[in-house]
């Protein structure tokens, strides 16, 4: 086994805490306290293990979760607050900086893709698999009729 | 000339449960989740750092792909842990091991030093097993 496994456990626990509380107002100082590290030591260890600071990780996670909600059709404003951002302006600019698109455009494109999958799922499946599984247009025509 | 692989299949016992395992526990991203008709579903996921490789979570159901007793035999073999479908890679094996264990992933082998580097083995919710290593140690 690796040496210093207990250190990893504590840092990993702090990341799991962020994973389950990302939507709340997380105080990263408190996480360092919970993990029994000084703030500096905590950030250094977290960064060396995960390649980003706790704050960067929290922001990335919130953006990823916001993409899931937008894909599911949530509005931009409810998504913003649901993942823990406190201002629509900062969410929109951060989202655009990270993904290259503003949230409303991303939402529209993803919803259009979902619609296309529903209308024409065979376009998203390699033909050989569809053929082997006996999937053809009539399968989902039948489903639409249900 | 073949240039890359873009789809690979993993046979699973239940697609809902596999979705939970691969998405909520392993952190993979859903690429396509398409209903193909009553009881038929095309579900593919991607490792977060490899969006161009779709892993198809293929249900083992009797039909065109598995005929007669083959589906039951395949399910039995998967449950028994017969199949190892590949090697996953992470940046930090110790941290990933602790994270996945905390999320309830079952490990057959904790991070262990082998002659080729550190490696762990885990099982998915169906019984398929995978090796997990660190980039520098799996490629050196």
XYZ file of C-alpha atoms in Angstrom:
286
model
C 0.000 0.000 0.000
C 0.987 3.605 -0.428
C 2.517 5.496 2.484
C 0.574 8.441 3.946
C -2.733 6.944 2.887
C -4.452 8.738 5.766
C -3.477 12.099 4.224
C -5.181 11.098 1.008
C -8.264 9.987 2.866
C -8.631 13.394 4.473
C -8.103 15.304 1.248
C -10.452 12.994 -0.651
C -13.081 13.412 2.064
C -12.859 17.178 1.626
C -13.412 16.796 -2.103
C -16.387 14.527 -1.495
C -17.719 17.200 0.855
C -17.478 19.737 -1.994
C -19.182 17.208 -4.308
C -22.211 16.970 -2.039
C -22.398 20.620 -0.916
C -21.421 22.494 -4.102
C -24.853 24.124 -4.279
C -24.434 25.743 -0.875
C -22.309 28.686 0.216
C -19.164 26.656 0.941
C -16.493 28.240 3.079
C -13.221 26.662 1.983
C -11.559 27.753 5.247
C -14.045 25.561 7.083
C -13.178 22.609 4.880
C -9.500 23.054 5.724
C -10.421 23.112 9.418
C -12.547 19.978 9.051
C -9.683 18.207 7.323
C -7.372 19.280 10.177
C -5.011 21.194 7.912
C -3.895 24.793 7.787
C -5.474 26.601 4.834
C -2.131 26.831 3.039
C -1.261 23.151 3.589
C -4.774 22.097 2.547
C -4.676 24.056 -0.723
C -1.181 22.778 -1.512
C -2.102 19.119 -0.909
C -5.452 19.400 -2.704
C -3.771 21.001 -5.739
C -1.000 18.419 -5.876
C -3.547 15.571 -5.853
C -6.297 16.968 -8.084
C -4.366 19.443 -10.225
C -6.489 22.428 -9.207
C -7.148 24.439 -6.065
C -10.290 23.701 -4.025
C -11.839 26.924 -5.304
C -11.051 26.053 -8.932
C -12.495 22.587 -8.360
C -15.676 23.990 -6.818
C -16.134 26.369 -9.751
C -15.540 23.606 -12.326
C -18.022 21.360 -10.542
C -20.669 24.081 -10.466
C -20.203 24.695 -14.193
C -20.468 20.948 -14.947
C -23.627 20.651 -12.844
C -25.091 23.728 -14.510
C -24.529 22.087 -17.916
C -26.515 19.047 -16.758
C -29.407 21.234 -15.618
C -29.376 23.324 -18.803
C -29.380 20.158 -20.919
C -32.414 19.006 -18.956
C -34.207 22.234 -19.877
C -33.881 24.266 -16.652
C -33.916 28.014 -17.172
C -30.616 29.891 -16.988
C -31.592 31.826 -13.876
C -32.851 28.854 -11.875
C -29.764 26.875 -12.929
C -27.492 29.669 -11.755
C -28.880 29.634 -8.220
C -29.406 25.863 -8.105
C -25.676 25.194 -8.460
C -24.563 27.761 -5.889
C -23.810 30.946 -7.849
C -25.118 34.087 -6.241
C -25.269 36.355 -9.272
C -26.590 35.727 -12.767
C -23.958 38.045 -14.243
C -21.003 36.233 -12.707
C -22.484 32.834 -13.649
C -23.000 33.891 -17.269
C -19.530 35.345 -17.691
C -17.837 32.424 -15.933
C -19.835 29.915 -17.991
C -18.847 31.667 -21.198
C -15.204 31.844 -20.193
C -15.136 28.109 -19.398
C -17.213 26.751 -22.281
C -16.933 29.425 -24.963
C -20.721 29.838 -25.114
C -23.232 31.726 -23.069
C -25.598 29.527 -21.034
C -28.737 30.312 -23.022
C -27.108 29.349 -26.327
C -25.686 26.171 -24.768
C -29.150 25.303 -23.401
C -30.813 25.830 -26.765
C -28.245 23.748 -28.664
C -28.418 20.876 -26.174
C -32.204 20.841 -26.178
C -32.229 20.792 -29.968
C -29.846 17.818 -29.858
C -32.104 15.990 -27.386
C -35.075 16.618 -29.672
C -33.161 15.295 -32.656
C -32.227 12.141 -30.726
C -35.878 11.591 -29.852
C -37.016 12.151 -33.426
C -34.295 10.182 -35.104
C -32.300 8.017 -32.686
C -30.831 5.836 -35.433
C -28.723 8.805 -36.549
C -26.785 8.525 -33.297
C -26.079 4.804 -33.412
C -23.452 3.017 -35.497
C -25.379 1.097 -38.156
C -23.794 -2.250 -37.319
C -25.078 -2.154 -33.730
C -28.557 -1.082 -34.752
C -28.688 -3.896 -37.293
C -27.429 -6.535 -34.854
C -29.975 -5.510 -32.268
C -32.740 -5.479 -34.822
C -33.408 -1.768 -34.376
C -35.081 -0.078 -37.282
C -37.328 2.888 -37.852
C -40.423 0.877 -37.001
C -39.151 0.363 -33.407
C -39.495 3.948 -32.397
C -42.441 4.649 -34.657
C -44.191 1.989 -32.577
C -42.997 3.659 -29.371
C -44.248 7.090 -30.446
C -47.639 5.539 -31.041
C -47.788 4.240 -27.432
C -5.402 2.697 -42.116
C -7.338 2.545 -38.852
C -6.858 5.776 -36.936
C -8.829 5.402 -33.713
C -11.532 3.572 -31.780
C -14.737 5.518 -31.194
C -17.099 2.931 -29.631
C -16.501 0.058 -27.258
C -19.176 -2.090 -25.589
C -19.531 -3.223 -22.009
C -22.260 -5.797 -21.374
C -24.354 -4.924 -18.332
C -27.157 -6.642 -16.432
C -29.280 -3.531 -15.990
C -28.926 -0.214 -17.825
C -30.511 1.923 -15.066
C -28.136 0.541 -12.494
C -25.204 0.825 -14.920
C -26.124 4.485 -15.560
C -25.962 5.146 -11.821
C -22.619 3.356 -11.510
C -20.820 4.884 -14.484
C -22.278 8.395 -14.207
C -22.827 8.976 -10.492
C -20.001 6.873 -9.086
C -17.288 6.891 -11.754
C -18.173 10.418 -12.920
C -18.471 9.539 -16.619
C -20.472 11.830 -18.908
C -23.565 10.669 -20.747
C -22.991 10.981 -24.489
C -26.235 9.542 -25.881
C -29.251 8.151 -24.099
C -31.824 7.259 -26.738
C -34.975 5.196 -26.361
C -35.150 2.890 -29.377
C -38.558 1.426 -28.831
C -40.309 -0.470 -26.048
C -37.617 -1.911 -23.759
C -34.748 -0.830 -26.012
C -32.227 1.816 -25.122
C -28.946 3.032 -26.606
C -26.848 4.358 -23.749
C -23.281 5.558 -24.172
C -20.968 7.290 -21.702
C -17.499 8.811 -21.975
C -14.660 9.056 -19.461
C -14.360 12.778 -18.542
C -10.970 13.125 -20.249
C -11.891 11.177 -23.398
C -15.104 12.596 -24.888
C -14.413 10.996 -28.285
C -14.623 7.418 -26.967
C -18.197 6.268 -26.382
C -18.591 3.311 -24.048
C -21.825 1.561 -24.918
C -23.566 0.124 -21.869
C -25.167 -2.760 -23.662
C -28.014 -4.595 -21.965
C -27.811 -8.375 -22.165
C -31.281 -9.116 -23.433
C -32.578 -11.942 -25.529
C -33.148 -10.717 -29.065
C -31.183 -10.209 -32.224
C -27.817 -9.916 -30.482
C -28.229 -12.787 -28.022
C -30.299 -15.688 -29.240
C -31.828 -18.526 -27.244
C -29.916 -19.393 -24.107
C -26.999 -17.147 -24.989
C -28.429 -14.188 -23.058
C -28.831 -16.240 -19.867
C -25.357 -17.712 -20.292
C -23.862 -14.272 -20.870
C -25.614 -12.828 -17.813
C -24.302 -15.691 -15.734
C -20.741 -15.190 -16.944
C -20.862 -11.426 -16.299
C -22.240 -11.967 -12.777
C -19.414 -14.385 -12.041
C -16.830 -11.711 -12.849
C -15.548 -13.499 -15.952
C -14.845 -10.406 -18.024
C -12.194 -7.736 -17.619
C -13.036 -5.082 -20.172
C -10.060 -2.774 -19.971
C -7.709 -0.450 -18.158
C -8.762 2.977 -16.933
C -6.337 5.719 -16.183
C -6.356 8.454 -13.557
C -4.013 11.226 -12.466
C -3.646 10.039 -8.889
C -4.396 6.408 -8.055
C -4.381 6.821 -4.265
C -6.886 9.659 -4.364
C -9.102 7.995 -6.963
C -9.106 4.746 -4.989
C -10.192 6.547 -1.816
C -12.813 8.575 -3.689
C -14.380 5.595 -5.453
C -14.284 3.444 -2.329
C -16.090 6.205 -0.423
C -18.738 6.190 -3.165
C -19.293 2.461 -2.679
C -17.247 1.057 -5.575
C -16.047 -2.477 -4.827
C -12.330 -3.086 -5.265
C -10.877 -6.547 -5.859
C -7.395 -5.177 -5.295
C -6.309 -1.926 -3.595
C -3.480 0.114 -5.134
C -0.653 -2.384 -5.250
C 2.867 -2.139 -6.584
C 3.379 -4.474 -9.515
C 6.439 -4.771 -11.746
C 4.736 -2.466 -14.277
C 3.631 0.161 -11.735
C 0.831 0.690 -9.218
C -2.516 -0.872 -10.064
C -5.942 -1.366 -8.483
C -8.844 -3.549 -9.690
C -12.492 -2.655 -9.299
C -15.838 -4.166 -10.267
C -18.785 -2.447 -11.895
C -22.346 -3.015 -10.680
C -22.762 -6.009 -13.039
C -19.541 -7.832 -12.150
C -17.254 -6.644 -14.956
C -13.805 -5.791 -13.663
C -11.358 -3.100 -14.680
C -7.780 -2.249 -13.937
C -7.045 1.270 -12.747
C -3.632 2.864 -12.997
C -1.862 6.171 -13.175
C -0.870 7.576 -16.525
C 2.873 7.621 -15.959
C 2.771 4.147 -14.491
C 0.536 2.489 -17.086
C 2.416 3.851 -20.053
C 6.007 3.519 -18.833
